[in-house]
Amino acid sequence: MTLRVGVLTGGGDAPGLNAAICGLGRRLIAAHAELIGFRDGWRGIIDDTTRSLHDVDFQRLLIQGGTLLGSSGENPYREPATMVPKVLQTIARHRLTALVVIGGEGTLGAADRLWREHQVPVVGVPKTIDNDLDATDFTFGFFSAVEVATRAMDDLRSTADSHGRIMAVECMGRHAGWITAYAGVASGAEAILVPERPVHLEDLCANLQRLRATGARSAIIAVAEGARLFENGVCISCMEKDQFGQYLTGDAALLVAKRVQARIGWEARHLVLGHLQRAGQPIAFDRIFALRLGARAARLVLEKRYGQMASMQKGEITEVSLHDAVAARKTLTDKFLDRYESFFLPMGGP
Ligand code: F6P
């Protein structure tokens, strides 16, 4: 009997998704399995909308950004009473042997529950530009996003210097500061503001004034969208929370630029890099990394090792339990932040 395997990509897209589909598809097709793509993440399984992956030129797919399957943030556990039965029906209708789920925390969390609660034979592949998934050294898409943010900060230096300005550059990452920290360090930003440490405006401004007194014409401030800003001990960042009880992110760089200019009179502008960080072709590392994770997922399917996620541990491609992988969010460590602060300017918090 031919092995029939479903695949979906869920959550925010990340450069390398197509490469992961390529790694999975080539391995499975070589093993004479049939691969069926579901459109737009979990929505495709709930509504049973598919895309044939029969005649896809995987070799060419590898280099393309985005995901040819489409993506969405839909989750069967949003309305479990109606949506979970639909998921089970679609899997039965297509006589799927396994379902490969490529996604971040939310998408993989649903896969883990379907495996544990309904024995749906799932295999996970981690992706997110945020790099905030535990149980893997990195997620693909992260380094492509870091590259975009680094280049943007590099390029902004000349205009910042021309005008003697501060540029506050907002990076994605939700509640993790990985992109901001990596890009900020790589481009020599004068300050890096991340959600993992509160930002005290008084300290940040004092540091910037000291810097200006040394003759610096410009300063680049890398600001994570989730950075929390305090002035006179009071949080002045957005206090609204999302459905998971987490503070809403965004507009952090605007706030930094406005408050810094108002406090010390150093002209400041802001730029939100936004979805550019998820756009375009993956860098070579992410292509190869995603390809290998996809191929490992195929192996897990062929060996019937469900409830597992392909992962990178200490530089090696391996696998971990999906449940362990979604149990904790990975944020910047104190070690990373302390080391940074000992090299460059303090980030503004005690
Ligand atoms: O999780 C990936 C991510 O790009 C975050 O960094 C960002 O906060 C969010 O998705 C943006 O989501 P959307 O595409 O829904 O605006």
mmCIF file with all atom_site columns, C-alpha atoms and ligand atoms in Angstrom, residues 128-130 172-174 225 275 278, ligand 1:
data_model
loop_
_atom_site.group_PDB
_atom_site.id
_atom_site.type_symbol
_atom_site.label_atom_id
_atom_site.label_alt_id
_atom_site.label_comp_id
_atom_site.label_asym_id
_atom_site.label_entity_id
_atom_site.label_seq_id
_atom_site.pdbx_PDB_ins_code
_atom_site.Cartn_x
_atom_site.Cartn_y
_atom_site.Cartn_z
_atom_site.occupancy
_atom_site.B_iso_or_equiv
_atom_site.pdbx_formal_charge
_atom_site.auth_seq_id
_atom_site.auth_comp_id
_atom_site.auth_asym_id
_atom_site.auth_atom_id
_atom_site.pdbx_PDB_model_num
ATOM   1  C CA . THR A 1 128 ? 9.902  30.828 13.165 1.00 0.00 ? 128 THR A CA 1
ATOM   2  C CA . ILE A 1 129 ? 12.001 33.882 12.503 1.00 0.00 ? 129 ILE A CA 1
ATOM   3  C CA . ASP A 1 130 ? 11.655 34.642 16.243 1.00 0.00 ? 130 ASP A CA 1
ATOM   4  C CA . MET A 1 172 ? 10.326 41.551 15.079 1.00 0.00 ? 172 MET A CA 1
ATOM   5  C CA . GLY A 1 173 ? 10.507 38.682 17.543 1.00 0.00 ? 173 GLY A CA 1
ATOM   6  C CA . ARG A 1 174 ? 7.348  39.113 19.586 1.00 0.00 ? 174 ARG A CA 1
ATOM   7  C CA . GLU A 1 225 ? 9.013  45.158 19.095 1.00 0.00 ? 225 GLU A CA 1
ATOM   8  C CA . HIS A 1 275 ? 7.467  41.943 7.477  1.00 0.00 ? 275 HIS A CA 1
ATOM   9  C CA . ARG A 1 278 ? 10.149 37.493 6.740  1.00 0.00 ? 278 ARG A CA 1
HETATM 10 O O1 . F6P B 2 .   ? 6.055  35.046 14.994 1.00 0.00 ? 1   F6P B O1 1
HETATM 11 C C1 . F6P B 2 .   ? 6.578  35.603 13.824 1.00 0.00 ? 1   F6P B C1 1
HETATM 12 C C2 . F6P B 2 .   ? 6.210  37.040 13.706 1.00 0.00 ? 1   F6P B C2 1
HETATM 13 O O2 . F6P B 2 .   ? 6.808  37.548 12.542 1.00 0.00 ? 1   F6P B O2 1
HETATM 14 C C3 . F6P B 2 .   ? 6.569  37.911 14.931 1.00 0.00 ? 1   F6P B C3 1
HETATM 15 O O3 . F6P B 2 .   ? 7.931  38.255 14.956 1.00 0.00 ? 1   F6P B O3 1
HETATM 16 C C4 . F6P B 2 .   ? 5.637  39.078 14.733 1.00 0.00 ? 1   F6P B C4 1
HETATM 17 O O4 . F6P B 2 .   ? 5.334  39.724 15.943 1.00 0.00 ? 1   F6P B O4 1
HETATM 18 C C5 . F6P B 2 .   ? 4.402  38.426 14.167 1.00 0.00 ? 1   F6P B C5 1
HETATM 19 O O5 . F6P B 2 .   ? 4.812  37.205 13.583 1.00 0.00 ? 1   F6P B O5 1
HETATM 20 C C6 . F6P B 2 .   ? 3.678  39.249 13.125 1.00 0.00 ? 1   F6P B C6 1
HETATM 21 O O6 . F6P B 2 .   ? 2.520  38.579 12.805 1.00 0.00 ? 1   F6P B O6 1
HETATM 22 P P1 . F6P B 2 .   ? 1.576  38.980 11.595 1.00 0.00 ? 1   F6P B P1 1
HETATM 23 O O7 . F6P B 2 .   ? 2.201  38.434 10.330 1.00 0.00 ? 1   F6P B O7 1
HETATM 24 O O8 . F6P B 2 .   ? 0.304  38.324 11.935 1.00 0.00 ? 1   F6P B O8 1
HETATM 25 O O9 . F6P B 2 .   ? 1.498  40.472 11.569 1.00 0.00 ? 1   F6P B O9 1
#
